[in-house]
Amino acid sequence: MVEQHAEPLYRISSTTGETQMATAVKIQQTDWTALRTIFGDRFSDSAAVRDHHGRAETFYPAMPPDAVVYPLNTEEVAAAVGFCNEQGIAVTPYGTGTSLEGNFLAARGGLCIDLSRMDQVLRVSADDLDCTVQAGVTRKQLNTELRDTGLFFPVDPGADASLGGMASTRASGTNAVRYGTMRQNVLGLTVVLADGQVIRTGGRARKSAAGYDLTGLFVGSEGTLGIITEVTLRLYGQPEAISAAVCEFETLRGAVNAVIQTIQIGLPVARIELLDPLQIRAINAYSRMNHRECPTLFLEFHGTPAGVAEQAESFGQVATENGGGNFHWATNTEDRTALWDARHKVHYANLALRPGCKAIATDVCVPISRLCDCIEETRRAIDDSGLTAPIVGHVGDGNFHVVLVFDPNSADETQRAKTLSEQIVAIALAMEGSCTGEHGIGIGKKAHLVTEHGPAVEVMRQIKRALDPAGIMNPAKVIDV
Amino acid sequence: MVEQHAEPLYRISSTTGETQMATAVKIQQTDWTALRTIFGDRFSDSAAVRDHHGRAETFYPAMPPDAVVYPLNTEEVAAAVGFCNEQGIAVTPYGTGTSLEGNFLAARGGLCIDLSRMDQVLRVSADDLDCTVQAGVTRKQLNTELRDTGLFFPVDPGADASLGGMASTRASGTNAVRYGTMRQNVLGLTVVLADGQVIRTGGRARKSAAGYDLTGLFVGSEGTLGIITEVTLRLYGQPEAISAAVCEFETLRGAVNAVIQTIQIGLPVARIELLDPLQIRAINAYSRMNHRECPTLFLEFHGTPAGVAEQAESFGQVATENGGGNFHWATNTEDRTALWDARHKVHYANLALRPGCKAIATDVCVPISRLCDCIEETRRAIDDSGLTAPIVGHVGDGNFHVVLVFDPNSADETQRAKTLSEQIVAIALAMEGSCTGEHGIGIGKKAHLVTEHGPAVEVMRQIKRALDPAGIMNPAKVIDV
C-alpha cells in the first residue's frame, strides 16, 4: 500500500528552525524479495544508501526511500515499476540528486530508482545532428563523448546533471537564449509508465504533426507521469568561432537594460548572464577570480569569425550606451572554460559565503521588458530582509536566480528566507512571469503553480490521474491530486 | 446524444469511386433554441452554411455539421461548448477550412464553431517580441498588422490559415527550418475545455518549468481536447537583409544532397524548398512563371547584409559540388513575394494540372540523412503508380509533400491513389520518419499514427478520455477512443 502521510509532508518548526517529517502511518512492510532477485547487489535498503538518496542540496528535510535499485536498462526499470505498481508503493526516479526543489526526494518512501548506471550513449548520428542516450548519461559525459564528432549538446544547468533528470525537470542553462531549453532539444523519449509498460514518444524526424505531443508532456513532468529511461536529443555543430567576454556596469539597471536591448535587436548571443556584486564576490572567493564587485555580464558569441566579430561590435555599442565597459575578452579555450566553470559553480560558491548555512535556490522568469523592474524590486526585497542573497541569471531569457543563504539554526532567519522566497515569486507573477524558469515545481512550488496557472492545474490533475491512477509515480511532487 | 455511426465513417467505393457516408443513426433532434438566443444571426443551420463547413479541399467526402455558430470571443465559445456538453452533441472547431486531412469535417455532425470572426489582434509587445491574437486571425492578417512594428511571424503553411487552426494542427511551412513550427512559436493558449470551462496555458515568460506543458499538449491536438480561442505567439525582428534564390539541379539526388549538406554544416538558411520537375511545370502554368523544368531549390537567407552574403556564398559552394547552378537571385521585395506566393499556391497549382480531379495531399518527414533515399523511393513508387503526383517540400526539415492528383470518377485511379499514399507513408516510417510533418492526423492518418507510435497511442487515448469523457470534442479525429 501507499504509505499514508498527514499533510503537510514537512514543516519548518517556527520555534527551532528544525525540519521535521510528518509521521508516516506505515500500513505494511514491503517484501522486496522479487526486486532482490532481479537486481542482486544492485538492490539496497541499507541506511547509508537510503540516506544518500533522501538528501537534497537545498533546504529540504531528508526524505529517504525505503529501498534503492540501480537498473542498467529500460527493461529493468519496467520490472521495478511493475513491482511497485503491484505492491502499490511509491516510486521515485533519481539522477544525480542535484535538482533544487526537492524533485527527487522520496516524500512517500517507497522505491528509489537510481538511473546513474544507465550511462550509455546509445547512438550518435553526426549526419542527423542527433543522438540517443540512456537517462543516466550526464551532460558533461555526453559532450566528452561528442568531442571528436564536431558536435555538442548545449543545455547546461549548473550541475553536471543527468540528461534524463534534465528532461524530467525541463532544465535549461546558460545557452538557452540561443539554443533553447530541454523543451526544444528533446526529440523523443523512452518512458516507463506507472503500470510498467514501455512507450516511445516523438522520434527522429525534426518535426511531426502526428498526434499529441507526449514528448513535451513528459519533459518537465518530474517523474510524476512515468520514468524517462532514454532520451533522443538534438545536437549542434561546434561553432567555428567562439568568443567570451566579461563586461562591467556601474548600475544593475544599466546591465539589465543592455540585456534587454541585446535581445530586442535580435542579436543571436549564445550566452548572456548577469551577476550582481554579491555574486561576483562569491565566485571570486570560491573560484579564485579577481572580478571587480559590480553588476557584471558574462557573455559568449558563437558563429563564423566574421559573425562573432559583428556580434561583439553590436553588443559593445549596446553596452556603452548603458554605462558598460572595461571588457575582458576570453577567446582561448582555457580562459573561457574557467569563466563558465565559475559560473556553473555559483550554487556552491553561494553556500560558501556562509559555511554551515542552507540555501533556498529560487528562480523566476519574466517577459524581458519587465526584467529590470523585476530584478530591482527583488533586490529591494532582499535588502529589506537583511539576508545574504546573490542574484545571478540567464537574463537573456528573462530568467534569474536568487540564492537565499540562511542559518537553519536560526528560526528567525529561516522564516525570513521562506517569506522572501515567497515574495520573489509574487513579484515575478505580478509581472506576467513564471514561478520557475528552470528548477521545476518539485515539493516547494506547488502552491505557486496553482497561483500561476489557476484552473489549468485541474487539467494537469486529470492527466496525472489518468496516467497514474494509483498515485505511485513520484508522489507529492508538482501537483497534489 | 452523440450520434451513433457504424465504422468506417466513410469509404471510397471500390466499384464506382464514389465516396459515401456511413448511415448515421440519429437518436434525437437537437433543440437549438439556447444557441439561437445567444448567437442571434450568428447561428445558422441553413443547408448552404452547413454544406460550406462540411467540405474539404482534398478528397474527403462532405461531412456537414448540423449547425454553425460564429462566436466573437472566448466566452461565447465557452457557452457553445457548454451547450454541446449538456446536450451530448459533437463540437468541431473551424478556422479557414484549409487543412488537408479532414481535420475540421463534422464526422459526427453536431455543432461547428466557426472562429473566423474572432479576428482581433489583442496585443502586440514589440519589446517582448510577442503578441496575443484571437484564434481566427490569419497569418497574413497578423503580418499585415505587424508591418510597422519591425516584427513578423514566420510560420507559413501554404494557405492563409487561421492562427488558432495552425496551433491546433501544429502547422509549419517554409520558414520552419530557421524559425521552428507552431510547437516552438506558441507561448501560451486560451482553451475552452469539453465542459465549457476556460483555461490559460503557458504564459509570456520565454521559458518556464512550472508544471505539465499543456500548451504543447493542446498544440497539435486538432480540437480533440479543447478549442483554442486565443494564442500568444513569439515574434521576430524583420531581418536587416533578405535574399532569395532559385537554384537548378541536373538531378533530384544532387538537389537533395545539397540540402542535406547545407543543414549538416549548420548554415542558418531561412527557407530551403525542393520542387521536382512536375511541380515546376505546375507552378509555371498556374503562377505564370518560366522556371526550367528540373529539380529546383527555392532558398532564402536572412541576416545582416554581411551575414546573408556569407550564407549565400557558402550555399553556392555546396550547390556547385552537387551539380547545382544557374542561380537566379531575387533580392527585391516584389520578386521575392512572387516567388513565395507561387510556392504557397502549389496545392491549387497541382489541382489545376488536371481540372476536375481531386487530390490526396500527403506529407511525411524523415531524418535528414534519409531524405535522399526517401524521396527517390517515393519517386519510384509514384512512377510505378502511373499517377500525376508532384513532390514539393520543406526539405531542410526532412519534410516533403506529395500531391496525388486523381480522377474521383475512376475507381481504378482512386484506388491507385489510396494505395500510393499508403506506400509513401510506409516508406517514410521504415526510415524512422513520421507519417505527417505538418498536416496532422485528422481523419485520414489514424491508422498510420498507430503504426508510428504503437503503445504510446494508448496514452493519447487515456488523455483524451480524461479531458473529454463524453467524446464530444472533434470526434473521430486523431485517435479512435
Short mmCIF file of N, CA and C in Angstrom, two decimals, chain B residues 247-265 272 295 297 314-325 327 372:
data_model
loop_
_atom_site.label_atom_id
_atom_site.label_comp_id
_atom_site.label_asym_id
_atom_site.label_seq_id
_atom_site.Cartn_x
_atom_site.Cartn_y
_atom_site.Cartn_z
N CYS B 247 17.72 27.86 -57.51
CA CYS B 247 18.92 27.14 -57.95
C CYS B 247 18.50 25.84 -58.64
N GLU B 248 18.96 25.67 -59.88
CA GLU B 248 18.58 24.49 -60.68
C GLU B 248 19.60 23.37 -60.51
N PHE B 249 19.11 22.14 -60.54
CA PHE B 249 19.99 20.98 -60.44
C PHE B 249 19.71 20.03 -61.60
N GLU B 250 20.74 19.26 -61.95
CA GLU B 250 20.56 18.28 -63.03
C GLU B 250 19.78 17.07 -62.54
N THR B 251 20.01 16.70 -61.25
CA THR B 251 19.36 15.50 -60.72
C THR B 251 18.67 15.82 -59.39
N LEU B 252 17.65 15.02 -59.09
CA LEU B 252 16.97 15.11 -57.80
C LEU B 252 17.95 14.82 -56.67
N ARG B 253 18.79 13.80 -56.89
CA ARG B 253 19.78 13.43 -55.89
C ARG B 253 20.72 14.60 -55.58
N GLY B 254 21.14 15.29 -56.63
CA GLY B 254 22.02 16.44 -56.43
C GLY B 254 21.35 17.52 -55.59
N ALA B 255 20.10 17.81 -55.91
CA ALA B 255 19.37 18.84 -55.17
C ALA B 255 19.21 18.45 -53.70
N VAL B 256 18.82 17.20 -53.47
CA VAL B 256 18.58 16.77 -52.09
C VAL B 256 19.90 16.71 -51.32
N ASN B 257 20.95 16.23 -51.97
CA ASN B 257 22.24 16.19 -51.27
C ASN B 257 22.72 17.59 -50.92
N ALA B 258 22.43 18.55 -51.76
CA ALA B 258 22.80 19.94 -51.43
C ALA B 258 22.08 20.40 -50.17
N VAL B 259 20.80 20.01 -50.05
CA VAL B 259 20.03 20.35 -48.84
C VAL B 259 20.64 19.69 -47.62
N ILE B 260 20.90 18.41 -47.73
CA ILE B 260 21.44 17.67 -46.59
C ILE B 260 22.75 18.31 -46.11
N GLN B 261 23.63 18.62 -47.06
CA GLN B 261 24.92 19.21 -46.67
C GLN B 261 24.75 20.62 -46.09
N THR B 262 23.79 21.36 -46.61
CA THR B 262 23.52 22.70 -46.08
C THR B 262 23.13 22.63 -44.61
N ILE B 263 22.27 21.67 -44.29
CA ILE B 263 21.83 21.51 -42.90
C ILE B 263 22.99 21.00 -42.05
N GLN B 264 23.73 20.04 -42.60
CA GLN B 264 24.79 19.42 -41.79
C GLN B 264 25.92 20.40 -41.46
N ILE B 265 26.19 21.37 -42.34
CA ILE B 265 27.24 22.34 -42.00
C ILE B 265 26.69 23.48 -41.13
N ILE B 272 14.43 26.60 -47.46
CA ILE B 272 15.08 25.79 -48.47
C ILE B 272 14.06 24.74 -48.93
N PRO B 295 14.84 19.55 -61.30
CA PRO B 295 14.84 19.61 -59.83
C PRO B 295 15.40 20.96 -59.39
N LEU B 297 15.73 24.12 -56.23
CA LEU B 297 15.58 24.61 -54.85
C LEU B 297 15.22 26.08 -54.86
N SER B 314 28.46 30.38 -49.01
CA SER B 314 28.61 29.00 -48.52
C SER B 314 27.66 28.07 -49.25
N PHE B 315 26.41 28.51 -49.42
CA PHE B 315 25.46 27.65 -50.12
C PHE B 315 25.90 27.44 -51.57
N GLY B 316 26.39 28.49 -52.20
CA GLY B 316 26.83 28.38 -53.59
C GLY B 316 27.87 27.28 -53.76
N GLN B 317 28.79 27.20 -52.80
CA GLN B 317 29.81 26.14 -52.86
C GLN B 317 29.17 24.76 -52.76
N VAL B 318 28.25 24.61 -51.79
CA VAL B 318 27.58 23.32 -51.61
C VAL B 318 26.81 22.96 -52.88
N ALA B 319 26.10 23.92 -53.46
CA ALA B 319 25.29 23.65 -54.65
C ALA B 319 26.18 23.21 -55.81
N THR B 320 27.26 23.94 -56.02
CA THR B 320 28.16 23.62 -57.14
C THR B 320 28.70 22.20 -57.01
N GLU B 321 29.07 21.83 -55.78
CA GLU B 321 29.60 20.47 -55.56
C GLU B 321 28.57 19.40 -55.87
N ASN B 322 27.29 19.77 -55.89
CA ASN B 322 26.22 18.79 -56.13
C ASN B 322 25.53 19.00 -57.48
N GLY B 323 26.23 19.65 -58.38
CA GLY B 323 25.69 19.80 -59.74
C GLY B 323 24.64 20.89 -59.87
N GLY B 324 24.59 21.77 -58.91
CA GLY B 324 23.63 22.87 -58.99
C GLY B 324 24.25 24.08 -59.67
N GLY B 325 23.41 24.92 -60.18
CA GLY B 325 23.93 26.12 -60.80
C GLY B 325 22.80 26.96 -61.35
N PHE B 327 21.99 30.09 -60.84
CA PHE B 327 21.26 30.80 -59.78
C PHE B 327 20.47 31.97 -60.34
N CYS B 372 17.29 11.74 -49.09
CA CYS B 372 17.52 11.41 -50.49
C CYS B 372 16.93 10.04 -50.82
#
